[in-house]
Amino acid sequence: MSSQPIIEARNVDKFYGNFHALKDVSISVHHGERVVVCGPSGSGKSTLIRCFNALENHSSGTLVVDGIEVFEGSKDVRKLRQEVGMVFQQFNLFPHLTVLENLMIGPMKVRKVSREQAEETARKYLDRVHIPEQAEKYPAQLSGGQQQRVAIARSLCMETRIMLFDEPTSALDPEMINEVLDVMVELAETGMTMVVVTHEMGFARKVADTMVFMEEGRIVEVAPPEQFFTAPSSERCRMFLAQILEH
Amino acid sequence: MRSFINRMRWPDYLIVAMLIAFFGYIWFTIEGTLNYKWRWELIPGYIIGYHTGREAYFANILLQGLAATIRISIYASILAVILGTILGVARCSQNLTIRMLARTYLELLRNIPPVVVVFIFFFFLSQQLIDALDLARWSRNIARQEDIWLWELFFGDMRRFPSIISGVIVLALFESAFVGEIVRAGIQSIPRGQREAARSIGMSRIQELRYIVLPQAMKRVVPPLANQFISLIKDSSIISLISVQELTYKTVELVASSRMIFEAWITTAAFYFLVCFGLSRLFSRLERKREGQA
C-alpha cells in the first residue's frame, strides 16, 4: 500500500434539498485497498460511493479521486469515470445490445479502441467472470447472477483502476449470490482497489482490508475486519452486526 | 359476423330499427326538398378515366389526388420524424435555453388552430424557401424534359413540384411538434440506471444519448409514431387550403365542376377511411406480432 491515497474525501457533505445525506464524511482509500462499507438502509453508503465517480455531486468538502478533484461541473469528470468502474444493484446492462456489445461499447466509443482489440478484451474478461459462452446473448436471456457478472466484466473492460460496487448482490436470488461474490473475491486477489457497499459479511471477512460502518450519513466506525467483527467500538455498530450476523 | 348477429338481443334490434327510421326520415327529406339527382355512375370515371383519343386508361383526378396525398404523407412523416427527434432531444436537454425554445415551439403549435399554423408556415416559410431556391424554375425545366417517369413516380406532375414541397414542409413542421412529444416521452421512459451506467463507463452526454438512450427510446415509440402517421394522413387535407393538389383539393375541384357534392365527398371520405383504417389494422397486427416475438 502506497502512502498516497487513491480516493480521499475530506469533510464531505451532501444535501438532497433539506435532507442531509452525508454529514462531514472523511475517508481515504489507498491503492490496492479493499474497503467494505456497511450500515442500515438510508445511511448514505450508496450516496458516498456514487460521489466517488461523480454520479452525485457532493455539496461541500473536498473529494480527490485518482488525482482528479471532483466537483460539480468539472471538465475532468469523464476522465475520472474512465478510471473508476461502477457495478450497480440493478445491473443496468444495455438491453438492446448483446453481452459482447455491452462490453465493447465503452472501450470502442470512449477509449477509441479498435473493434478487434475491444472484442479481444471483452472475451478475456467474459472468461474471467466464467461466462464466455454467453457472449452472443442479450441480457434478458441471462439469469440475474450472470447479468451481474457481465456488468462487472463491462467495468473491467474499461481497464479501470478502481471498482465501486453498489450493493451488487441485493437484487439477486440467494442461489446466485455466491457466483457473483466468487468473481469479486477473484477480482480482489488481482490487487484491484475496491470499494464495496454490501451486507455480505462473509465476503467482507474474506477480502476486506478495512471495514466502514455508516449511520445517518456519518461514518461511525472504520476498522480492520478482525477488530470490526470481534470488538467494534460503537454500540450502534455492535447492534447492527448482531442483527445481520444472526441469519 | 354470424356470432355478432347471434349475440343481438331485443334492445339491439330496437336500436337498429330506430336508427333505420331516423336515417330513413332524413333520406326522405333530402329526396323531397333537395331534389338531388344522384349520379354515382359517373364517379368511377373520375377515379380511372378512359381517354378515347389515346384509347388508354389513365388515373383521373380522384386517384391523382389520392396518390398525391400518399406521397406527401410519406415525405412529410419522414421529415417530421427527423425534426421531431431533434425536438424531443431538445426537450430533454440539460441546457435551459434549448429546452425553452423547444417548449415554445411545441406550445405555439399546440395552441394555435392547425389552419392558421398552415397559413403562417406557408407564407412565412415554405414560400420564401421555394423562392430563394428558385425551385419553380428548376422543376419547370425538369417537366419539359422527356422520360421523367422516375420524377413523376416520386413527385407526380413536376409542374406542381413547388406546391408539393411546400405542402410537405408545412405538414412536417406542424406534425414535428407532436412527434417531438412522443420522442420526449420515449426518452424519459428509459430508466435512469441506463444513463448512469453509460456515464459510469465514461460516455459523454451525446454518446449516452446516441448509443444507449435513443436506440432504446426509438424502439419504444414505434407504435405511437405509427398512429401519428395516420393522424398526419388525415391532417394532410388541411394543406388543400394552400392549393396543394392532394385528395381534398381535387375533390373540391371536382365538386365545383361537376356539382356531384354528395358522391364526390363520400368517395373521398371512403378513400381516407380505407387508407387510415387499413394502416391502423396493419400496424396493430405488426405490433402484436412484435410482442409475440419479444
Coordinates of C-alpha atoms in Angstrom, one line a residue:
Chain A
M1 CA 0.0 0.0 0.0
S2 CA 1.5 3.3 -1.0
S3 CA 1.1 6.2 1.3
Q4 CA -0.7 8.4 -1.3
P5 CA -4.5 7.7 -1.1
I6 CA -6.2 7.0 -4.4
I7 CA -9.5 8.2 -3.0
E8 CA -9.5 11.0 -0.5
A9 CA -12.7 12.6 0.9
R10 CA -12.4 15.4 3.4
N11 CA -15.3 16.8 5.3
V12 CA -17.8 15.9 2.6
D13 CA -21.4 17.0 3.0
K14 CA -24.3 16.2 0.7
F15 CA -27.8 17.6 0.7
Y16 CA -30.8 16.5 -1.2
G17 CA -32.9 19.6 -0.8
N18 CA -33.3 19.7 3.0
F19 CA -32.2 16.1 3.6
H20 CA -28.7 15.9 4.9
A21 CA -27.5 12.7 3.3
L22 CA -23.8 12.8 4.1
K23 CA -22.5 14.5 7.2
D24 CA -18.9 15.6 7.4
V25 CA -17.6 12.4 5.8
S26 CA -13.8 11.9 5.7
I27 CA -12.3 8.7 4.4
S28 CA -9.2 7.7 2.4
V29 CA -8.7 4.6 0.3
H30 CA -5.2 3.6 -0.7
H31 CA -4.1 1.9 -3.9
G32 CA -5.0 -1.8 -3.8
E33 CA -7.1 -1.5 -0.7
R34 CA -10.4 -3.3 -0.3
V35 CA -12.9 -1.3 1.6
V36 CA -16.3 -2.7 2.6
V37 CA -19.0 -0.2 3.6
C38 CA -22.0 -1.4 5.6
G39 CA -24.8 0.2 7.6
P40 CA -28.6 0.3 7.7
S41 CA -30.5 1.4 4.7
G42 CA -30.6 5.2 4.2
S43 CA -27.3 5.6 6.0
G44 CA -25.7 7.2 2.9
K45 CA -23.5 4.3 1.8
S46 CA -24.7 4.4 -1.8
T47 CA -24.6 8.2 -1.9
L48 CA -21.0 8.1 -0.7
I49 CA -19.7 5.8 -3.4
R50 CA -21.9 7.5 -6.1
C51 CA -20.0 10.7 -5.2
F52 CA -16.7 8.9 -5.9
N53 CA -17.5 8.7 -9.6
A54 CA -19.5 11.9 -9.7
L55 CA -22.9 10.3 -10.3
E56 CA -23.8 12.5 -7.4
N57 CA -22.2 15.8 -6.7
H58 CA -21.3 16.5 -3.1
S59 CA -22.4 19.8 -1.6
S60 CA -19.2 20.8 0.2
G61 CA -15.9 19.5 1.3
T62 CA -13.1 18.2 -1.0
L63 CA -13.0 14.9 -2.8
V64 CA -10.0 13.8 -4.8
V65 CA -10.2 10.5 -6.8
D66 CA -7.2 9.2 -8.7
G67 CA -5.6 12.6 -8.6
I68 CA -8.6 14.4 -10.0
E69 CA -10.6 16.8 -7.9
V70 CA -14.3 16.0 -8.1
F71 CA -16.7 19.0 -8.1
E72 CA -19.9 20.0 -9.8
G73 CA -19.4 21.0 -13.4
S74 CA -15.8 19.7 -13.5
K75 CA -14.5 19.1 -17.0
D76 CA -12.5 16.1 -15.8
V77 CA -15.5 14.0 -14.9
R78 CA -15.3 11.8 -17.9
K79 CA -11.6 11.3 -17.4
L80 CA -12.3 10.3 -13.8
R81 CA -15.1 7.9 -14.8
Q82 CA -12.8 6.1 -17.2
E83 CA -10.6 5.2 -14.2
V84 CA -13.5 4.3 -11.8
G85 CA -15.7 1.4 -12.6
M86 CA -19.2 1.1 -11.1
V87 CA -21.3 -2.0 -10.6
F88 CA -25.0 -1.3 -9.8
Q89 CA -27.5 -3.1 -7.7
Q90 CA -29.8 -3.4 -10.7
F91 CA -27.0 -4.4 -13.1
N92 CA -28.1 -1.7 -15.7
L93 CA -26.9 -3.7 -18.7
F94 CA -27.9 -2.2 -22.0
P95 CA -30.8 -4.4 -23.1
H96 CA -30.6 -3.5 -26.8
L97 CA -27.0 -4.8 -27.1
T98 CA -25.6 -8.3 -26.9
V99 CA -23.4 -9.3 -24.0
L100 CA -20.3 -8.8 -26.1
E101 CA -21.5 -5.4 -27.4
N102 CA -22.2 -4.4 -23.8
L103 CA -18.6 -5.0 -23.1
M104 CA -17.2 -3.5 -26.3
I105 CA -19.2 -0.2 -26.5
G106 CA -17.3 1.5 -23.7
P107 CA -13.8 0.8 -24.9
M108 CA -14.7 1.5 -28.6
K109 CA -16.7 4.7 -28.1
V110 CA -14.9 6.2 -25.1
R111 CA -11.4 4.9 -25.3
K112 CA -11.5 4.7 -29.1
V113 CA -10.1 1.2 -29.2
S114 CA -10.3 -0.8 -32.4
R115 CA -13.2 -3.3 -32.8
E116 CA -10.8 -6.2 -32.9
Q117 CA -9.0 -5.2 -29.8
A118 CA -12.2 -4.4 -27.9
E119 CA -13.6 -7.8 -28.7
E120 CA -10.4 -9.5 -27.5
T121 CA -10.5 -7.6 -24.3
A122 CA -14.3 -8.3 -23.9
R123 CA -13.7 -12.1 -24.4
K124 CA -10.8 -12.1 -22.0
Y125 CA -13.0 -10.6 -19.2
L126 CA -16.0 -12.7 -20.1
D127 CA -13.7 -15.6 -19.4
R128 CA -12.6 -14.0 -16.2
V129 CA -16.2 -13.9 -15.0
H130 CA -16.8 -17.5 -16.2
I131 CA -19.4 -17.0 -18.9
P132 CA -17.6 -17.0 -22.2
E133 CA -20.4 -19.0 -23.8
Q134 CA -23.0 -16.2 -23.3
A135 CA -21.2 -13.7 -25.5
E136 CA -23.9 -13.6 -28.2
K137 CA -26.9 -13.5 -26.0
Y138 CA -29.0 -10.5 -24.9
P139 CA -29.0 -9.5 -21.2
A140 CA -32.7 -10.5 -20.9
Q141 CA -31.8 -14.1 -21.7
L142 CA -29.4 -14.4 -18.8
S143 CA -30.0 -15.1 -15.1
G144 CA -29.5 -12.3 -12.6
G145 CA -26.2 -13.7 -11.4
Q146 CA -24.9 -13.9 -15.0
Q147 CA -26.1 -10.4 -15.7
Q148 CA -24.3 -9.0 -12.7
R149 CA -21.1 -10.8 -13.8
V150 CA -21.5 -9.3 -17.2
A151 CA -21.8 -5.9 -15.5
I152 CA -18.6 -6.5 -13.6
A153 CA -16.9 -7.5 -16.9
R154 CA -18.2 -4.4 -18.5
S155 CA -16.5 -2.2 -16.0
L156 CA -13.3 -4.3 -16.1
C157 CA -13.2 -3.8 -19.9
M158 CA -12.5 -0.1 -19.3
E159 CA -9.3 -1.2 -17.6
T160 CA -10.3 0.9 -14.6
R161 CA -8.0 1.4 -11.6
I162 CA -10.8 1.5 -9.0
M163 CA -14.0 -0.6 -8.8
L164 CA -17.1 0.6 -6.9
F165 CA -19.8 -1.9 -6.1
D166 CA -23.2 -0.6 -5.0
E167 CA -25.0 -3.5 -3.3
P168 CA -24.1 -5.9 -6.1
T169 CA -25.9 -8.9 -4.7
S170 CA -29.0 -7.3 -3.2
A171 CA -31.2 -7.8 -6.2
L172 CA -30.2 -11.4 -6.7
D173 CA -31.9 -14.6 -5.8
P174 CA -30.0 -16.3 -2.9
E175 CA -28.6 -19.2 -5.1
M176 CA -26.9 -16.7 -7.4
I177 CA -25.2 -14.5 -4.8
N178 CA -22.2 -16.8 -4.5
E179 CA -21.3 -16.9 -8.2
V180 CA -21.1 -13.1 -8.1
L181 CA -19.2 -13.0 -4.8
D182 CA -16.7 -15.6 -6.1
V183 CA -16.0 -13.3 -9.1
M184 CA -15.5 -10.4 -6.7
V185 CA -13.1 -12.4 -4.5
E186 CA -11.1 -13.3 -7.5
L187 CA -11.0 -9.7 -8.6
A188 CA -9.8 -8.7 -5.1
E189 CA -7.0 -11.2 -5.4
T190 CA -5.7 -9.4 -8.6
G191 CA -5.0 -6.4 -6.4
M192 CA -7.8 -4.1 -7.7
T193 CA -8.7 -1.2 -5.5
M194 CA -12.3 -1.9 -4.5
V195 CA -15.0 -0.1 -2.5
V196 CA -17.9 -2.4 -1.9
V197 CA -21.3 -1.5 -0.3
T198 CA -22.7 -4.8 0.8
H199 CA -24.3 -6.7 3.7
E200 CA -22.5 -9.9 2.7
M201 CA -20.3 -10.2 5.9
G202 CA -18.8 -13.5 4.8
F203 CA -17.4 -11.8 1.8
A204 CA -16.3 -8.8 3.9
R205 CA -14.4 -11.1 6.3
K206 CA -12.7 -12.8 3.3
V207 CA -11.5 -9.8 1.3
A208 CA -11.8 -6.6 3.3
D209 CA -8.7 -4.6 4.4
T210 CA -10.9 -2.0 6.0
M211 CA -14.5 -2.1 7.3
V212 CA -16.6 1.1 7.3
F213 CA -19.8 1.4 9.2
M214 CA -22.2 4.3 8.4
E215 CA -25.3 5.5 10.0
E216 CA -27.5 8.5 9.3
G217 CA -25.0 10.0 6.8
R218 CA -22.0 9.7 9.2
I219 CA -19.1 7.3 9.2
V220 CA -19.4 5.8 12.7
E221 CA -16.6 3.3 12.6
V222 CA -13.5 2.5 10.5
A223 CA -11.5 -0.6 11.5
P224 CA -9.7 -3.6 10.1
P225 CA -12.1 -6.6 9.9
E226 CA -10.6 -8.6 12.8
Q227 CA -11.3 -5.7 15.2
F228 CA -14.5 -4.7 13.4
F229 CA -16.2 -8.1 13.8
T230 CA -14.9 -9.0 17.3
A231 CA -14.7 -5.7 19.1
P232 CA -16.5 -2.8 17.4
S233 CA -16.0 0.3 19.4
S234 CA -19.5 1.8 19.0
E235 CA -22.6 0.3 20.5
R236 CA -24.7 1.1 17.3
C237 CA -22.3 -0.9 15.2
R238 CA -22.4 -3.8 17.6
M239 CA -26.2 -3.9 17.4
F240 CA -26.2 -3.8 13.6
L241 CA -23.7 -6.6 13.4
A242 CA -25.7 -8.7 15.8
Q243 CA -28.7 -8.2 13.7
I244 CA -27.3 -9.1 10.3
L245 CA -25.0 -11.9 11.6
E246 CA -27.8 -13.7 13.3
H247 CA -29.1 -15.0 10.0
Chain B
M1 CA -70.3 -11.6 -38.2
R2 CA -72.5 -14.5 -37.5
S3 CA -71.6 -14.6 -33.8
F4 CA -72.3 -10.9 -33.8
I5 CA -75.9 -11.5 -35.1
N6 CA -76.3 -14.3 -32.6
R7 CA -75.4 -12.0 -29.7
M8 CA -78.1 -9.5 -30.7
R9 CA -80.8 -9.1 -28.1
W10 CA -84.2 -7.3 -28.4
P11 CA -82.8 -3.9 -27.3
D12 CA -80.2 -4.2 -30.0
Y13 CA -82.9 -4.8 -32.6
L14 CA -84.8 -1.8 -31.2
I15 CA -81.8 0.5 -31.5
V16 CA -81.1 -0.7 -35.1
A17 CA -84.8 -0.1 -36.0
M18 CA -84.8 3.4 -34.6
L19 CA -81.6 4.3 -36.4
I20 CA -83.0 3.0 -39.7
A21 CA -86.2 5.0 -39.1
F22 CA -84.1 8.2 -38.3
F23 CA -81.9 8.0 -41.3
G24 CA -84.8 6.9 -43.5
Y25 CA -86.6 10.1 -42.5
I26 CA -83.5 12.2 -43.3
W27 CA -83.2 10.5 -46.6
F28 CA -86.8 11.1 -47.3
T29 CA -86.4 14.8 -46.5
I30 CA -83.4 15.2 -48.8
E31 CA -85.1 13.4 -51.6
G32 CA -88.2 15.5 -51.2
T33 CA -86.9 19.0 -50.7
L34 CA -83.4 19.0 -52.2
N35 CA -84.4 17.4 -55.4
Y36 CA -80.9 16.0 -55.7
K37 CA -80.1 13.8 -58.6
W38 CA -77.7 11.0 -57.7
R39 CA -75.1 10.2 -60.4
W40 CA -73.0 7.6 -58.8
E41 CA -72.3 6.0 -62.2
L42 CA -70.0 8.9 -63.0
I43 CA -67.7 8.5 -60.0
P44 CA -65.6 5.6 -61.3
G45 CA -64.7 7.7 -64.4
Y46 CA -63.2 10.3 -62.1
I47 CA -61.1 7.7 -60.4
I48 CA -59.8 5.9 -63.5
G49 CA -60.7 7.7 -66.7
Y50 CA -60.6 6.4 -70.3
H51 CA -59.0 8.6 -72.9
T52 CA -61.0 7.9 -76.1
G53 CA -58.4 9.6 -78.3
R54 CA -55.4 7.7 -77.0
E55 CA -57.5 4.6 -76.2
A56 CA -55.9 4.2 -72.8
Y57 CA -56.9 4.3 -69.2
F58 CA -55.4 7.0 -67.0
A59 CA -55.5 8.0 -63.4
N60 CA -58.2 10.7 -63.2
I61 CA -58.4 13.5 -60.6
L62 CA -59.5 11.5 -57.6
L63 CA -56.8 8.9 -58.0
Q64 CA -54.3 11.6 -58.7
G65 CA -55.3 13.3 -55.5
L66 CA -55.0 10.1 -53.5
A67 CA -51.6 9.5 -54.9
A68 CA -50.5 13.0 -54.1
T69 CA -51.9 12.6 -50.5
I70 CA -50.0 9.4 -50.0
R71 CA -46.7 10.8 -51.4
I72 CA -47.0 14.0 -49.3
S73 CA -47.8 12.0 -46.2
I74 CA -44.8 9.7 -46.6
Y75 CA -42.3 12.5 -47.2
A76 CA -43.8 14.7 -44.6
S77 CA -43.7 12.0 -42.0
I78 CA -40.0 11.2 -42.8
L79 CA -39.2 14.9 -42.3
A80 CA -41.4 15.1 -39.2
V81 CA -39.6 12.2 -37.6
I82 CA -36.2 13.8 -38.2
L83 CA -37.4 17.2 -36.9
G84 CA -39.4 15.6 -34.1
T85 CA -36.4 13.6 -32.9
I86 CA -34.3 16.8 -32.7
L87 CA -37.2 18.5 -30.9
G88 CA -37.7 15.6 -28.5
V89 CA -34.0 15.5 -27.7
A90 CA -34.0 19.3 -27.2
R91 CA -36.9 19.0 -24.8
C92 CA -34.7 16.7 -22.6
S93 CA -31.6 18.9 -23.0
Q94 CA -29.5 20.0 -20.0
N95 CA -29.4 23.5 -21.5
L96 CA -32.3 25.7 -20.3
T97 CA -32.3 27.8 -23.4
I98 CA -32.6 24.9 -25.8
R99 CA -35.3 23.3 -23.6
M100 CA -37.3 26.6 -23.6
L101 CA -37.0 27.0 -27.3
A102 CA -38.3 23.5 -28.0
R103 CA -41.1 24.1 -25.4
T104 CA -42.1 27.4 -27.0
Y105 CA -42.3 25.8 -30.4
L106 CA -44.5 23.0 -29.1
E107 CA -46.8 25.3 -27.1
L108 CA -47.3 27.6 -30.0
L109 CA -48.3 24.7 -32.3
R110 CA -50.5 23.2 -29.7
N111 CA -52.4 26.4 -29.0
I112 CA -52.9 27.8 -32.5
P113 CA -55.5 26.2 -34.8
P114 CA -53.9 24.0 -37.4
V115 CA -55.4 26.0 -40.3
V116 CA -53.8 29.2 -39.0
V117 CA -50.5 27.4 -38.5
V118 CA -50.6 26.1 -42.0
F119 CA -51.1 29.6 -43.5
I120 CA -48.3 31.1 -41.4
F121 CA -45.8 28.3 -42.3
F122 CA -46.8 28.6 -45.9
F123 CA -46.4 32.4 -46.3
F124 CA -43.6 32.9 -43.9
L125 CA -41.5 29.9 -44.5
S126 CA -42.1 27.4 -47.3
Q127 CA -42.9 30.1 -50.0
Q128 CA -39.8 32.1 -49.1
L129 CA -37.7 28.9 -49.2
I130 CA -39.1 27.9 -52.6
D131 CA -38.5 31.4 -54.0
A132 CA -35.0 31.5 -52.5
L133 CA -34.0 28.2 -54.1
D134 CA -35.8 29.0 -57.3
L135 CA -37.5 25.7 -57.2
A136 CA -40.2 26.7 -59.6
R137 CA -37.9 27.2 -62.5
W138 CA -35.9 24.1 -61.7
S139 CA -38.9 21.9 -61.7
R140 CA -40.4 23.5 -64.8
N141 CA -37.1 22.6 -66.6
I142 CA -37.5 19.0 -65.5
A143 CA -41.1 19.0 -66.5
R144 CA -40.0 19.9 -70.1
Q145 CA -37.6 17.1 -70.4
E146 CA -38.6 13.7 -71.8
D147 CA -38.6 10.4 -70.0
I148 CA -39.2 11.7 -66.5
W149 CA -41.2 8.8 -65.2
L150 CA -39.0 8.4 -62.2
W151 CA -39.5 12.0 -61.1
E152 CA -43.3 11.6 -61.7
L153 CA -43.4 8.4 -59.7
F154 CA -42.0 10.2 -56.7
F155 CA -43.5 13.7 -57.1
G156 CA -46.4 13.4 -59.6
D157 CA -46.7 16.3 -62.1
M158 CA -43.4 18.1 -62.0
R159 CA -45.1 21.4 -62.8
R160 CA -46.7 21.2 -59.4
F161 CA -43.4 20.3 -57.6
P162 CA -43.0 23.5 -55.6
S163 CA -46.5 23.2 -54.3
I164 CA -45.9 19.6 -53.2
I165 CA -42.7 20.6 -51.5
S166 CA -44.3 23.4 -49.6
G167 CA -47.1 21.1 -48.6
V168 CA -44.6 18.6 -47.3
I169 CA -42.7 21.3 -45.4
V170 CA -45.8 22.8 -43.8
L171 CA -47.2 19.4 -42.8
A172 CA -43.8 18.2 -41.4
L173 CA -43.3 21.3 -39.4
F174 CA -46.8 21.0 -38.0
E175 CA -46.5 17.3 -37.1
S176 CA -43.0 17.5 -35.8
A177 CA -44.2 19.1 -32.6
F178 CA -46.3 16.0 -31.8
V179 CA -43.6 13.6 -32.9
G180 CA -41.3 15.6 -30.6
E181 CA -43.6 14.9 -27.7
I182 CA -43.7 11.2 -28.5
V183 CA -39.9 11.1 -28.7
R184 CA -39.6 13.0 -25.4
A185 CA -41.9 10.5 -23.7
G186 CA -39.8 7.7 -25.2
I187 CA -36.5 9.2 -23.9
Q188 CA -38.0 9.8 -20.5
S189 CA -39.3 6.2 -20.3
I190 CA -35.7 4.9 -20.3
P191 CA -34.7 4.0 -16.7
R192 CA -32.3 6.3 -15.0
G193 CA -29.9 3.4 -14.4
Q194 CA -29.3 3.2 -18.2
R195 CA -28.0 6.7 -18.3
E196 CA -25.9 6.2 -15.1
A197 CA -24.4 3.0 -16.5
A198 CA -23.5 4.8 -19.7
R199 CA -22.0 7.7 -17.8
S200 CA -20.1 5.5 -15.4
I201 CA -18.2 3.9 -18.3
G202 CA -17.1 7.5 -19.3
M203 CA -19.6 8.3 -22.0
S204 CA -20.3 11.9 -22.8
R205 CA -23.9 13.1 -22.8
I206 CA -24.1 12.9 -26.6
Q207 CA -22.7 9.4 -26.6
E208 CA -25.0 8.3 -23.9
L209 CA -27.9 9.6 -26.0
R210 CA -26.8 8.2 -29.3
Y211 CA -25.7 4.7 -28.2
I212 CA -27.8 4.0 -25.2
V213 CA -30.9 6.1 -24.8
L214 CA -32.1 6.9 -28.3
P215 CA -31.8 3.3 -29.7
Q216 CA -34.0 2.0 -26.9
A217 CA -36.3 5.0 -26.9
M218 CA -37.0 4.8 -30.7
K219 CA -37.9 1.2 -30.4
R220 CA -40.5 2.1 -27.8
V221 CA -42.0 4.9 -29.7
V222 CA -42.7 3.0 -32.9
P223 CA -46.4 2.2 -32.1
P224 CA -47.3 5.8 -31.1
L225 CA -45.4 7.1 -34.2
A226 CA -47.4 4.8 -36.4
N227 CA -50.6 6.3 -35.0
Q228 CA -49.2 9.8 -35.6
F229 CA -48.6 8.8 -39.2
I230 CA -52.3 8.0 -39.5
S231 CA -53.1 11.4 -38.0
L232 CA -50.8 13.0 -40.4
I233 CA -52.6 11.5 -43.4
K234 CA -55.9 12.9 -42.1
D235 CA -54.3 16.3 -41.3
S236 CA -52.9 16.4 -44.8
S237 CA -56.3 17.5 -46.0
I238 CA -55.7 20.9 -44.4
I239 CA -52.9 21.7 -46.9
S240 CA -55.6 21.8 -49.6
L241 CA -56.0 25.4 -48.3
I242 CA -52.6 26.4 -49.7
S243 CA -53.5 24.9 -53.1
V244 CA -51.6 21.7 -52.7
Q245 CA -53.3 19.4 -55.2
E246 CA -54.0 16.5 -52.9
L247 CA -57.2 14.5 -52.5
T248 CA -59.2 17.1 -50.7
Y249 CA -58.2 19.8 -53.1
K250 CA -59.1 17.6 -56.1
T251 CA -62.4 16.8 -54.6
V252 CA -63.2 20.5 -54.2
E253 CA -62.3 20.9 -57.8
L254 CA -64.5 18.0 -58.9
V255 CA -67.4 19.3 -56.9
A256 CA -67.1 22.7 -58.4
S257 CA -67.0 21.4 -61.9
S258 CA -69.5 18.5 -61.8
R259 CA -71.8 19.5 -58.9
M260 CA -71.7 16.0 -57.5
I261 CA -71.5 17.2 -54.0
F262 CA -72.5 14.1 -52.1
E263 CA -71.0 11.5 -54.4
A264 CA -67.6 13.1 -54.5
W265 CA -67.3 13.8 -50.8
I266 CA -68.5 10.3 -49.9
T267 CA -66.0 8.8 -52.2
T268 CA -63.2 10.9 -50.8
A269 CA -64.2 10.1 -47.3
A270 CA -64.1 6.4 -48.3
F271 CA -60.6 6.8 -49.7
Y272 CA -59.3 8.4 -46.5
F273 CA -61.1 5.8 -44.4
L274 CA -59.7 2.9 -46.3
V275 CA -56.2 4.1 -46.2
C276 CA -56.2 5.1 -42.5
F277 CA -58.2 2.2 -41.2
G278 CA -56.2 -0.2 -43.3
L279 CA -53.0 1.2 -41.9
S280 CA -54.3 1.1 -38.4
R281 CA -55.2 -2.6 -38.7
L282 CA -51.8 -3.3 -40.3
F283 CA -49.9 -1.5 -37.5
S284 CA -51.8 -3.2 -34.7
R285 CA -51.2 -6.6 -36.3
L286 CA -47.5 -5.9 -36.7
E287 CA -47.3 -4.8 -33.1
R288 CA -49.0 -7.9 -31.9
K289 CA -46.5 -9.9 -33.9
R290 CA -43.6 -8.0 -32.4
E291 CA -44.9 -8.5 -28.9
G292 CA -45.2 -12.2 -29.7
Q293 CA -41.5 -12.3 -30.5
A294 CA -40.4 -10.3 -27.6

